mmCIF file of C-alpha atoms in Angstrom:
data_model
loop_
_atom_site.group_PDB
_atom_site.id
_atom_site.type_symbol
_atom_site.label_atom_id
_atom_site.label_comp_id
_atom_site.label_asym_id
_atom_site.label_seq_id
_atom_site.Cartn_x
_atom_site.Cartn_y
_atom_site.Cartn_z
ATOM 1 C CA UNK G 1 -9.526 10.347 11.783
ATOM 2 C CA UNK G 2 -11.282 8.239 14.470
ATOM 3 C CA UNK G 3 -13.318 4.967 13.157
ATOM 4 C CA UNK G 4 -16.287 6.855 14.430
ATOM 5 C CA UNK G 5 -15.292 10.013 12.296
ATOM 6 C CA UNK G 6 -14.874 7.818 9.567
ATOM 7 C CA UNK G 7 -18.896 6.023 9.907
ATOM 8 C CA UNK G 8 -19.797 9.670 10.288
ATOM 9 C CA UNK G 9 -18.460 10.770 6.671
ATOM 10 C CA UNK G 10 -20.494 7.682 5.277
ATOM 11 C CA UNK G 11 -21.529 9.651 2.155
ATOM 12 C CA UNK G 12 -17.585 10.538 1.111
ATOM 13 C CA UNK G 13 -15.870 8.444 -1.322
ATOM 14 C CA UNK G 14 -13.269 6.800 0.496
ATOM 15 C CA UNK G 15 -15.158 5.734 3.242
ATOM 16 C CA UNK G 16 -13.975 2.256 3.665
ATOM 17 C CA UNK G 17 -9.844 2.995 3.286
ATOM 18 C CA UNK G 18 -11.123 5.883 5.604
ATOM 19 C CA UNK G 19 -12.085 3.438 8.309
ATOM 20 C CA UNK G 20 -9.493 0.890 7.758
ATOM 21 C CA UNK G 21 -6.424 3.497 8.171
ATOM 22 C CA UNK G 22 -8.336 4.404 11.571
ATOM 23 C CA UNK G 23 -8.532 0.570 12.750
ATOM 24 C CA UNK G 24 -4.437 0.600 12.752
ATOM 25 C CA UNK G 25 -3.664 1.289 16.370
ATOM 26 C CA UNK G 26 -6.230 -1.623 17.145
ATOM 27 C CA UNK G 27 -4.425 -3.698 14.858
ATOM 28 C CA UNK G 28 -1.354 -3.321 16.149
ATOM 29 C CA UNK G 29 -2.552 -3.452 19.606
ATOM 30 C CA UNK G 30 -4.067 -6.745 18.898
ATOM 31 C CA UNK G 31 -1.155 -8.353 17.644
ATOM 32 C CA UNK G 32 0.870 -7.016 20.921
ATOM 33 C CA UNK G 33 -1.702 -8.236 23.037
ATOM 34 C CA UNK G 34 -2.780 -11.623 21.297
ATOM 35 C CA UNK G 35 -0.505 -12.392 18.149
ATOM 36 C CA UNK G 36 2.510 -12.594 19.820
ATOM 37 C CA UNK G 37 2.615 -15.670 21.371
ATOM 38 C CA UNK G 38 2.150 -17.652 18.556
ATOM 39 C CA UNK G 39 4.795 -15.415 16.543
ATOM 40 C CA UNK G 40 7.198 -16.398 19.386
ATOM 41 C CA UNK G 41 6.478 -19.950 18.909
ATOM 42 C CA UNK G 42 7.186 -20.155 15.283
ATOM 43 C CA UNK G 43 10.313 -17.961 15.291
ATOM 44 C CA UNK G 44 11.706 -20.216 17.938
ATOM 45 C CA UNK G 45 10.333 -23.428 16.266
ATOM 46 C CA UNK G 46 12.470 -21.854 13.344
ATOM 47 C CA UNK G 47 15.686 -21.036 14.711
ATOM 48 C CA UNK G 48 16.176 -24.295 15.989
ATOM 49 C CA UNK G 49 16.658 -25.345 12.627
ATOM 50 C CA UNK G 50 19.115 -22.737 11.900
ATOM 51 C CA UNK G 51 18.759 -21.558 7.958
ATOM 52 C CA UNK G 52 21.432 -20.936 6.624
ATOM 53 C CA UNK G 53 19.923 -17.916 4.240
ATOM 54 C CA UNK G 54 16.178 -16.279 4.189
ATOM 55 C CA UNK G 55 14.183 -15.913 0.193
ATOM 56 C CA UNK G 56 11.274 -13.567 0.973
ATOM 57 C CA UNK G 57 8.275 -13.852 -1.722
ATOM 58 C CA UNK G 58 5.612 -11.705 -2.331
ATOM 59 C CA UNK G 59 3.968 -9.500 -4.932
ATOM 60 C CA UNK G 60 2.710 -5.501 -4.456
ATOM 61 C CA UNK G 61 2.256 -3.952 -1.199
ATOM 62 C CA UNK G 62 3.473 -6.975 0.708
ATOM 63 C CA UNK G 63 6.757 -7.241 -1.167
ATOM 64 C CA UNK G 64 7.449 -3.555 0.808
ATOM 65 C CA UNK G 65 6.766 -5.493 3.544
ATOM 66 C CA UNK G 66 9.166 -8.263 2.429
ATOM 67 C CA UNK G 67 12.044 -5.889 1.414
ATOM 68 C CA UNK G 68 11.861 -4.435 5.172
ATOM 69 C CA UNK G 69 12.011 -8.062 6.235
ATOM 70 C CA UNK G 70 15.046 -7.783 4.370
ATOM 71 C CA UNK G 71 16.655 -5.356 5.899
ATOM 72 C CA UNK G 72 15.569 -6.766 9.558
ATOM 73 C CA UNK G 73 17.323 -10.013 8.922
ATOM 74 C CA UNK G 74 20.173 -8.895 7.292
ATOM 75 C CA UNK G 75 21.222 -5.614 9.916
ATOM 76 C CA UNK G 76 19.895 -7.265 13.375
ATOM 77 C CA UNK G 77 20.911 -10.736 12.403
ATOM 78 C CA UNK G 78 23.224 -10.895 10.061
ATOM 79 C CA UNK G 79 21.350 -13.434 7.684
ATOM 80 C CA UNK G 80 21.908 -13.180 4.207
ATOM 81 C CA UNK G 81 18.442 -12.889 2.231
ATOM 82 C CA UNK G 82 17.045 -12.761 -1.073
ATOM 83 C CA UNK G 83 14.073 -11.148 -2.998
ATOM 84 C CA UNK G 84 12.644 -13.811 -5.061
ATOM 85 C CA UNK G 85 11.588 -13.819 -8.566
ATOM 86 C CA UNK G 86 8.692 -16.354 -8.708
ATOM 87 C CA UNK G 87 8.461 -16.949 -12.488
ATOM 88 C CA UNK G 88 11.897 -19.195 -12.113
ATOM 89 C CA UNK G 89 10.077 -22.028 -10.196
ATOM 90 C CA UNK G 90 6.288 -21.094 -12.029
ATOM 91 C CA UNK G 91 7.302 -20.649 -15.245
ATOM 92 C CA UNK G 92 10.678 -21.684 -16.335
ATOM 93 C CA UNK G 93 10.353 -24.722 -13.995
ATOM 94 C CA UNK G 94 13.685 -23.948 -12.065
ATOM 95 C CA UNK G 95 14.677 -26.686 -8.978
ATOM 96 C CA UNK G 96 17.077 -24.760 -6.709
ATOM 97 C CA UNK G 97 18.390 -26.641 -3.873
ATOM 98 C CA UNK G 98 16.658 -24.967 -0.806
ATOM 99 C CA UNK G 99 17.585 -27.501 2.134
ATOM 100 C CA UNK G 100 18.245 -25.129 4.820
ATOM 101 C CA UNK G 101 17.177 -22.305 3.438
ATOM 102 C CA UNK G 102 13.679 -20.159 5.458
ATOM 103 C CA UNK G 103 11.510 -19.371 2.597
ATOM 104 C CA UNK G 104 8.898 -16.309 3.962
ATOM 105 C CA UNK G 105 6.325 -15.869 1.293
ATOM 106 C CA UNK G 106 4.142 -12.697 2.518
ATOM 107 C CA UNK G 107 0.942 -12.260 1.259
ATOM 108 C CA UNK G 108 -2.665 -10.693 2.809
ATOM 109 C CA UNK G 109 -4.829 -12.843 1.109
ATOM 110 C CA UNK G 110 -2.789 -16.055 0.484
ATOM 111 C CA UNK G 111 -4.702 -16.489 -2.443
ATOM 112 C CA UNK G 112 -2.252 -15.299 -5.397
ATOM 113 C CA UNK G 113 -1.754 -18.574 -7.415
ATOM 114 C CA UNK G 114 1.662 -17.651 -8.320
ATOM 115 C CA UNK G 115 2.814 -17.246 -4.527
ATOM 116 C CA UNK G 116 0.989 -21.055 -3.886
ATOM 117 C CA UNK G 117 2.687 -22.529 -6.636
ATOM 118 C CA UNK G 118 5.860 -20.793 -5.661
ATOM 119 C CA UNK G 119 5.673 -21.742 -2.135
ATOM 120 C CA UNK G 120 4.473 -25.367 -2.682
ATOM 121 C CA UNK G 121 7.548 -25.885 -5.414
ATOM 122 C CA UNK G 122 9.983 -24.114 -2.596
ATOM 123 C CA UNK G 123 8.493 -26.898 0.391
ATOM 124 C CA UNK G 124 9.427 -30.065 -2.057
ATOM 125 C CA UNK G 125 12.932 -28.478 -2.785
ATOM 126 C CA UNK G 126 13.895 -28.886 1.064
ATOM 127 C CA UNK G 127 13.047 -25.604 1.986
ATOM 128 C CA UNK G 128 11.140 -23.843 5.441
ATOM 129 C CA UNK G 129 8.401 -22.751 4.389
ATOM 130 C CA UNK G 130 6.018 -19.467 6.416
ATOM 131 C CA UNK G 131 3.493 -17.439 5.145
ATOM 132 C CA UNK G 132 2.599 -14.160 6.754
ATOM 133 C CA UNK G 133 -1.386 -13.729 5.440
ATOM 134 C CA UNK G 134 -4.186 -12.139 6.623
ATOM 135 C CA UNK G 135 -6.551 -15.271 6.041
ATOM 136 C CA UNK G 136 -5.461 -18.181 8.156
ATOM 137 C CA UNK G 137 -7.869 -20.577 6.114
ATOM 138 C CA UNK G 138 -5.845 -19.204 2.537
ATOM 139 C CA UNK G 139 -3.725 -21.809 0.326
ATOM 140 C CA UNK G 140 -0.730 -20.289 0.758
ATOM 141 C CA UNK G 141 -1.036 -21.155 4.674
ATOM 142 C CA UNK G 142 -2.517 -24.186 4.092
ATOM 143 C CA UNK G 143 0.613 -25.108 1.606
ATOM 144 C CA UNK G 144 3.482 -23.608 4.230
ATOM 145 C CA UNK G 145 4.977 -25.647 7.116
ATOM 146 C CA UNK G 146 4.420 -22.465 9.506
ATOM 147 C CA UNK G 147 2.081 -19.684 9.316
ATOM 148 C CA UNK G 148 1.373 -16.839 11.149
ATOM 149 C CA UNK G 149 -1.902 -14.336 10.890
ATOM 150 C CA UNK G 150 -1.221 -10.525 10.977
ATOM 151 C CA UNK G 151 -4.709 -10.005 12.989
ATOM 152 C CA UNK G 152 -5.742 -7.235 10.710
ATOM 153 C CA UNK G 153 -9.743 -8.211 10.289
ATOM 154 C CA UNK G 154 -11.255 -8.720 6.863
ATOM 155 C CA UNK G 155 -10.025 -5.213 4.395
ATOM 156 C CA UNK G 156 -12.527 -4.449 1.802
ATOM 157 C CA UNK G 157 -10.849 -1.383 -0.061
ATOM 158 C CA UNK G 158 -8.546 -1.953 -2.309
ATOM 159 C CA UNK G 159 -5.520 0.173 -1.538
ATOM 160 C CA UNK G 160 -4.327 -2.155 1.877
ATOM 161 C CA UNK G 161 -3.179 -0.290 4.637
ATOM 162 C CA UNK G 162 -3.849 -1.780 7.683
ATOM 163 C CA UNK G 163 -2.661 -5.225 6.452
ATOM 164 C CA UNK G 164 0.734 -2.937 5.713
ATOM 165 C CA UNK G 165 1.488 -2.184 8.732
ATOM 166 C CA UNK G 166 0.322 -5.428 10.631
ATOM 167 C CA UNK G 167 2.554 -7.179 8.230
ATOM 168 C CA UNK G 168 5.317 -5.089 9.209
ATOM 169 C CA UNK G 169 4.613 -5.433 12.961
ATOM 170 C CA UNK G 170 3.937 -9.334 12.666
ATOM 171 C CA UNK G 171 7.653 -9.737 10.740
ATOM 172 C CA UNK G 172 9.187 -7.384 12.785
ATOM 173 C CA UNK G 173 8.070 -9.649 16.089
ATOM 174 C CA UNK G 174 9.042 -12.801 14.133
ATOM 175 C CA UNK G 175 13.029 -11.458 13.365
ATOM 176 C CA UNK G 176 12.878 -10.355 17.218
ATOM 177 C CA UNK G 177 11.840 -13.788 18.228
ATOM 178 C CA UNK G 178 14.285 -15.943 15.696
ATOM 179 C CA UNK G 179 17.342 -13.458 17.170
ATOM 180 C CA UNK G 180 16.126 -14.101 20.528
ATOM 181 C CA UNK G 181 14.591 -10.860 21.444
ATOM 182 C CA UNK G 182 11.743 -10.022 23.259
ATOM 183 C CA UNK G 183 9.884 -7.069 20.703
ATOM 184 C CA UNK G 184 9.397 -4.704 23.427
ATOM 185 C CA UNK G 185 10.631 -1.569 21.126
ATOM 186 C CA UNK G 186 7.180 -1.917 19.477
ATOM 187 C CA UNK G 187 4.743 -1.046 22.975
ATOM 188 C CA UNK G 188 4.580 2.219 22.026
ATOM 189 C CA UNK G 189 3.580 1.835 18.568
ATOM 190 C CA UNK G 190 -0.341 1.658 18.825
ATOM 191 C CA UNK G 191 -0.461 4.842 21.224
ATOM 192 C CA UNK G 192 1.585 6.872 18.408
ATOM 193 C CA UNK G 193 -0.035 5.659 15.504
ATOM 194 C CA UNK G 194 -3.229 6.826 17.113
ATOM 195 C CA UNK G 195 -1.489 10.466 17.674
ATOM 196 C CA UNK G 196 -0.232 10.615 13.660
ATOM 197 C CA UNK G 197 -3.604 9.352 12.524
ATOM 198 C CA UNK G 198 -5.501 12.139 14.699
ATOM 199 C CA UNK G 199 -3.588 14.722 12.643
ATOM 200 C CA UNK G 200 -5.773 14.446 9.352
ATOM 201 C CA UNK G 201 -5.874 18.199 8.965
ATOM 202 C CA UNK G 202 -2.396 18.625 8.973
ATOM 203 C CA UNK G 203 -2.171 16.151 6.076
ATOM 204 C CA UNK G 204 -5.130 17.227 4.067
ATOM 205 C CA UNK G 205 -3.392 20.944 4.459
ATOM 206 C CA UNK G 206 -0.260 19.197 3.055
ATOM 207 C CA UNK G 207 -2.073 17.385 0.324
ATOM 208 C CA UNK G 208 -2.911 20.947 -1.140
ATOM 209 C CA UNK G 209 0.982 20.865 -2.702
ATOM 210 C CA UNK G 210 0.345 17.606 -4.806
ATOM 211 C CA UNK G 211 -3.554 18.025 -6.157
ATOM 212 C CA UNK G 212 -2.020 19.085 -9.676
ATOM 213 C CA UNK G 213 0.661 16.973 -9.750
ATOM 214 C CA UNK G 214 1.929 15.566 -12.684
ATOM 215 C CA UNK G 215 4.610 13.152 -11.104
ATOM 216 C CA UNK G 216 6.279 13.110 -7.871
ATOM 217 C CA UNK G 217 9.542 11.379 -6.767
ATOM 218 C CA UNK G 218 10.057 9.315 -2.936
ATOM 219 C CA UNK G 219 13.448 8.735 -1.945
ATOM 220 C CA UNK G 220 14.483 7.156 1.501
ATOM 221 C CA UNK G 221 17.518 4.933 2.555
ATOM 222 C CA UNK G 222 17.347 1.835 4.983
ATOM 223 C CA UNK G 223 14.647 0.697 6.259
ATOM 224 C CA UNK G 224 12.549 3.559 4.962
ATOM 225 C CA UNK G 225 13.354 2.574 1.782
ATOM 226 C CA UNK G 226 10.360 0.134 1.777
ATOM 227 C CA UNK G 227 7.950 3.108 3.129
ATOM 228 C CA UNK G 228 9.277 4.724 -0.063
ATOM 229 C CA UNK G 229 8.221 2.410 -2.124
ATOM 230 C CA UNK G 230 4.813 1.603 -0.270
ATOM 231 C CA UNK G 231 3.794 5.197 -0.619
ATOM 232 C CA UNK G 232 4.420 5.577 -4.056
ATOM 233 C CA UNK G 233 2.351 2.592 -4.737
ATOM 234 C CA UNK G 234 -0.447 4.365 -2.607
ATOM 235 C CA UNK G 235 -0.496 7.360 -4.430
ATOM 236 C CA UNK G 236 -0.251 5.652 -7.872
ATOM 237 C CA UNK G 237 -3.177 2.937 -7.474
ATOM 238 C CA UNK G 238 -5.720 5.507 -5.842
ATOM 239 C CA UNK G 239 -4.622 9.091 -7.524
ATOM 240 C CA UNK G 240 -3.099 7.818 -10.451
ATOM 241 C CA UNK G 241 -0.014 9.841 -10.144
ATOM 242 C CA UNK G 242 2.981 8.736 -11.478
ATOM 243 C CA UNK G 243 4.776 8.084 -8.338
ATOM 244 C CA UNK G 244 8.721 7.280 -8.869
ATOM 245 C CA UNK G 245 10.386 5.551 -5.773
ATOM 246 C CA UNK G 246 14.547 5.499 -5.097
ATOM 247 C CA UNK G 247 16.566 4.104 -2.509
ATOM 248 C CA UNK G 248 18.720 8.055 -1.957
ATOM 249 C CA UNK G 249 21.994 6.050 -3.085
ATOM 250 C CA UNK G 250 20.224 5.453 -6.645
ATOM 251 C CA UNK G 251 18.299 8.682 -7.070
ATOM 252 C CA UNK G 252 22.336 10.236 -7.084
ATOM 253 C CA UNK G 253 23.136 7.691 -10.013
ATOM 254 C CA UNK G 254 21.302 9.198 -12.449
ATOM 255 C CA UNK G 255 17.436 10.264 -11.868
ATOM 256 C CA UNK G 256 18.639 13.070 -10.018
ATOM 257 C CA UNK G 257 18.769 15.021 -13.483
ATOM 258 C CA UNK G 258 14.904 14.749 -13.823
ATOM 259 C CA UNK G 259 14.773 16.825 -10.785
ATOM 260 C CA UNK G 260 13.841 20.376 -10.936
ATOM 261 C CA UNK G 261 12.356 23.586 -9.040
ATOM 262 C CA UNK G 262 8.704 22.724 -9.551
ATOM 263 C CA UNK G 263 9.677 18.900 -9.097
ATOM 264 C CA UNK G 264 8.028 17.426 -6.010
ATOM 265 C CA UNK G 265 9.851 15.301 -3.914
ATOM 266 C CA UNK G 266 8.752 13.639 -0.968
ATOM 267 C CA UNK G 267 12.184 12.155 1.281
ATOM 268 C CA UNK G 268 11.296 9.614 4.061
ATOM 269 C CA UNK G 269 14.084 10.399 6.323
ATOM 270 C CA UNK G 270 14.417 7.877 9.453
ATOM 271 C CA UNK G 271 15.669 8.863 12.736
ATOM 272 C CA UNK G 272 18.798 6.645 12.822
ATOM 273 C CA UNK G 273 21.461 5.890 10.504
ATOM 274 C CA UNK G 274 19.436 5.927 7.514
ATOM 275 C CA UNK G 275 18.365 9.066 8.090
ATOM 276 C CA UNK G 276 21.714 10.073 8.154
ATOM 277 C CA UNK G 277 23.059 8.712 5.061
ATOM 278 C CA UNK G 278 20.357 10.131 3.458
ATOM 279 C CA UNK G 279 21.657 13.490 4.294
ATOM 280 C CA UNK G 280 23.944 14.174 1.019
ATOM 281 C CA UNK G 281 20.596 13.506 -0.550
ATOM 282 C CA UNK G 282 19.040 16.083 0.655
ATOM 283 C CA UNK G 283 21.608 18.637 0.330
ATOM 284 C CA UNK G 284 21.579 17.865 -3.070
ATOM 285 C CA UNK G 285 17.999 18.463 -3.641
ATOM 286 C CA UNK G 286 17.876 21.520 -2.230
ATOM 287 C CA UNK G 287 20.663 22.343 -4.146
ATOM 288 C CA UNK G 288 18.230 21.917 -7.587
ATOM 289 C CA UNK G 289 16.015 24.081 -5.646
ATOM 290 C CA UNK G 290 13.379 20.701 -5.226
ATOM 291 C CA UNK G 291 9.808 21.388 -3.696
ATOM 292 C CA UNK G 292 11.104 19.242 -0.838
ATOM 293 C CA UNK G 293 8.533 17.398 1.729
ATOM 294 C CA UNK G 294 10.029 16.110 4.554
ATOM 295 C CA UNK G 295 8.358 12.808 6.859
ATOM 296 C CA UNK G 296 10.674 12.466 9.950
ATOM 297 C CA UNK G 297 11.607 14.255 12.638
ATOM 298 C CA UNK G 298 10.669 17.623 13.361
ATOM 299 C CA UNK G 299 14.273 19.170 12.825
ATOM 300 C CA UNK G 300 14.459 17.859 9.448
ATOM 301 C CA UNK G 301 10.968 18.935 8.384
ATOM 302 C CA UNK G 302 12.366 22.190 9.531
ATOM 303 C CA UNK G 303 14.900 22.305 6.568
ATOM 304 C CA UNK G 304 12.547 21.484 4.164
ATOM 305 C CA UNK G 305 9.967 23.085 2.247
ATOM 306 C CA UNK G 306 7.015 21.489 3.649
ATOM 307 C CA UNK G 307 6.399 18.217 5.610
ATOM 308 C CA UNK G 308 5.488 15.813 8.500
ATOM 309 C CA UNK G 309 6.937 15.717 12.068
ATOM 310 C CA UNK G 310 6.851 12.550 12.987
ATOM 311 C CA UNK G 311 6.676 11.375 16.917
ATOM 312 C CA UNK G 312 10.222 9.609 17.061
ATOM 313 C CA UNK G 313 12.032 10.870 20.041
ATOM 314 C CA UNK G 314 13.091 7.102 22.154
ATOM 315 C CA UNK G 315 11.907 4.967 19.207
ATOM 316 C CA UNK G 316 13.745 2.174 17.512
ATOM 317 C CA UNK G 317 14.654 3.109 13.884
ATOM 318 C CA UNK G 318 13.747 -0.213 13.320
ATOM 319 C CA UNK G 319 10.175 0.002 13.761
ATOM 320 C CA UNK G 320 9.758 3.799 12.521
ATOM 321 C CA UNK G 321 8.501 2.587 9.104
ATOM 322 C CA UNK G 322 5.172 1.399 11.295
ATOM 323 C CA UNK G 323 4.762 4.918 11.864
ATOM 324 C CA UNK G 324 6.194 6.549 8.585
ATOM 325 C CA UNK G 325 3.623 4.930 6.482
ATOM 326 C CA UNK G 326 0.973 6.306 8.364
ATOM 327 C CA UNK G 327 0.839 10.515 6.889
ATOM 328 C CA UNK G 328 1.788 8.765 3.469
ATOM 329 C CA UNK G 329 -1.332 6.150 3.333
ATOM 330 C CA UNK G 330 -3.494 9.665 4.412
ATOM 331 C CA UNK G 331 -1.231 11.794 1.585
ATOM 332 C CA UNK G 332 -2.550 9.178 -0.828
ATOM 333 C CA UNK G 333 -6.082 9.395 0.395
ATOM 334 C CA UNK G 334 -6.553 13.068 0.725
ATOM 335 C CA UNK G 335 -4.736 13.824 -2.867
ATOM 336 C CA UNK G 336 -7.627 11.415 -4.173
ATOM 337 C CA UNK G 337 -10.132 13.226 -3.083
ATOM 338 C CA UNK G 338 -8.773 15.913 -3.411
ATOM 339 C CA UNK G 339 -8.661 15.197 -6.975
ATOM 340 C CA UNK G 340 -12.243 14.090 -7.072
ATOM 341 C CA UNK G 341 -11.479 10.830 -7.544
ATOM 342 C CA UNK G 342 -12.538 7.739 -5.164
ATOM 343 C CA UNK G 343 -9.918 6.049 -2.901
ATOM 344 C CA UNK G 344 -11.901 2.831 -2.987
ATOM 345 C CA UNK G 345 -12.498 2.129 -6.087
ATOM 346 C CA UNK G 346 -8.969 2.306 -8.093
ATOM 347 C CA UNK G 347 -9.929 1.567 -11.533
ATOM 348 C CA UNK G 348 -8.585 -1.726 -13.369
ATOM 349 C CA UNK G 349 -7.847 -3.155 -10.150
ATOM 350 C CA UNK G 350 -8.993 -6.321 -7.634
ATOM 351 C CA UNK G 351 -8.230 -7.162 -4.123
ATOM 352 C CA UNK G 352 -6.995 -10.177 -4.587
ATOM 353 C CA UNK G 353 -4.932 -9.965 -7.839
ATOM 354 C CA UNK G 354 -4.539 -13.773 -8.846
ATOM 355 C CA UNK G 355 -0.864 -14.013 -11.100
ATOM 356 C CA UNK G 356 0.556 -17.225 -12.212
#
């Protein structure tokens, strides 16, 4: 759906995520074109300190966008990283030694007291300190030794989306730049996401499958693992859906049993080498006979029962999930309203959610 598509339907609930999931190929653009730069800078201003080892912090949808951090560093660069867990410094009062170490707190407000107090306690422990926000005037930038601003424009509904995927594109440009590289696998990104995004129909079709739903399982492996995770957060703050996300390799240990023939089950699967170990996977749901929805290429949406062919043919796997969030953060939208619920208004919940 087109921004102007999205003004038109002014009287739909959902207007405002509406508009803001259109806005992503000029987000993305816009950091290309005029983030970059300064991402450049403070990856290079970085890696001439050399950490030794990366702690990513963040809470909700922007700890997705830390765990694919994660796997960015850790694959292309071969840095050891960390997920944090905040309440060691905020409220057990831990000290760990972190000379040396690149602490990356992510966060779109940079308002969340916890990640402040966390950050602020990680700066006078020796550590390097950058915040990824959306709000260059926030205390957690003000706090950090670097910052850098995802670009995304102010985001008034509640379930974030574009500040997703700028996130991901902003951290994606920032490993590129600390390794040396130049980003250039993500130029085609903005055209593409415009393509998935004009395809609203074909995801409103597919939404059909889940407006009963009583639970529904996401499994991925690699980096869209994260996109797993981010979608079943989607679907559970704005239908209310118990949404269950596994990396494939866990769903095998166990979970797997809760799978059935009327289970649905929505696999990310990545053109790359996640995508191929999360083959067994999927031979063994379709084995249980799973009502299996597919997001990936088109030959694997062929095998399944249903799904979403994604435009993938010359792109890096490493900057897929940009794009494989995209029919998931519409899933979530159209299964809302589908529902006759409202998209942007999520009950119980704030857009900045302030934890200590």
């Amino acid at each position: 759906m087109s921004a102007t598509t999205a003004a038109q339907h002014h009287d739909r609930p959902g207007q405002i995520m509406a508009g803001e999931m259109a806005e992503q190929p000029e987000v993305l653009r816009r950091i290309l074109e005029e983030g970059a730069p300064r991402i450049r800078e403070v990856a290079e201003a970085i890696a001439a300190r050399q950490p030794r080892f990366v702690l990513l912090t963040a809470r909700g949808t922007s700890d997705n966008a830390a765990l694919y951090t994660k796997y960015l560093l850790e694959v292309r660069l071969g840095l050891p990283c960390g997920l944090t867990s905040m309440s060691t410094t905020t409220a057990y009062g831990a000290k760990p030694d972190l000379r040396d170490v690149l602490v990356i707190t992510v966060s779109q407000s940079g308002g969340s007291p916890d990640l402040v107090a966390s950050t602020r306690a990680a700066r006078e422990a020796g550590a390097i300190t950058l915040a990824v926000t959306n709000n260059a005037d926030s205390p957690l930038a003000k706090v950090s030794e670097y910052h850098i601003d995802v670009l995304a424009g102010e985001e008034k509904a509640l379930p974030a989306t574009k500040t997703y995927t700028a996130e991901l594109l902003a951290l994606y440009l920032f490993v590129e730049g600390l390794g040396g590289g130049d980003g250039a696998a993500a130029k085609v990104l903005p055209d593409l996401a415009r393509q998935i995004l004009d395809r609203q129909e074909e995801v409103r079709t597919l939404a059909g499958r889940y407006r009963f739903a009583e639970r529904m399982v996401l499994t991925s492996r690699g980096y869209g693992y994260p996109t797993a995770k981010e979608a079943a957060l989607k679907l559970m703050e704005t239908s209310y859906i118990p949404a269950l996300s596994y990396s494939g390799a866990d769903l095998l240990h166990g979970p797997l049993a809760m799978v059935d023939n009327v289970s649905p089950v929505i696999a990310i699967v990545t053109d790359g080498r996640g995508g191929e170990a999360l083959q067994p996977v999927l031979e063994r749901l379709r084995g249980r006979g799973a009502d299996l929805v597919v997001i990936g290429t088109q030959a694997e949406v062929d095998k399944a029962s249903a799904g979403f062919a994604l435009p993938t043919d010359g792109v890096v796997e490493e900057v897929q999930p940009i794009l494989e969030i995209l029919p998931l953060q519409m899933l979530a939208y159209e299964v809302t309203i589908a529902r006759g619920q409202d998209p942007d208004a999520p009950r119980a919940l704030a857009k900045v959610t302030e934890t200590h």
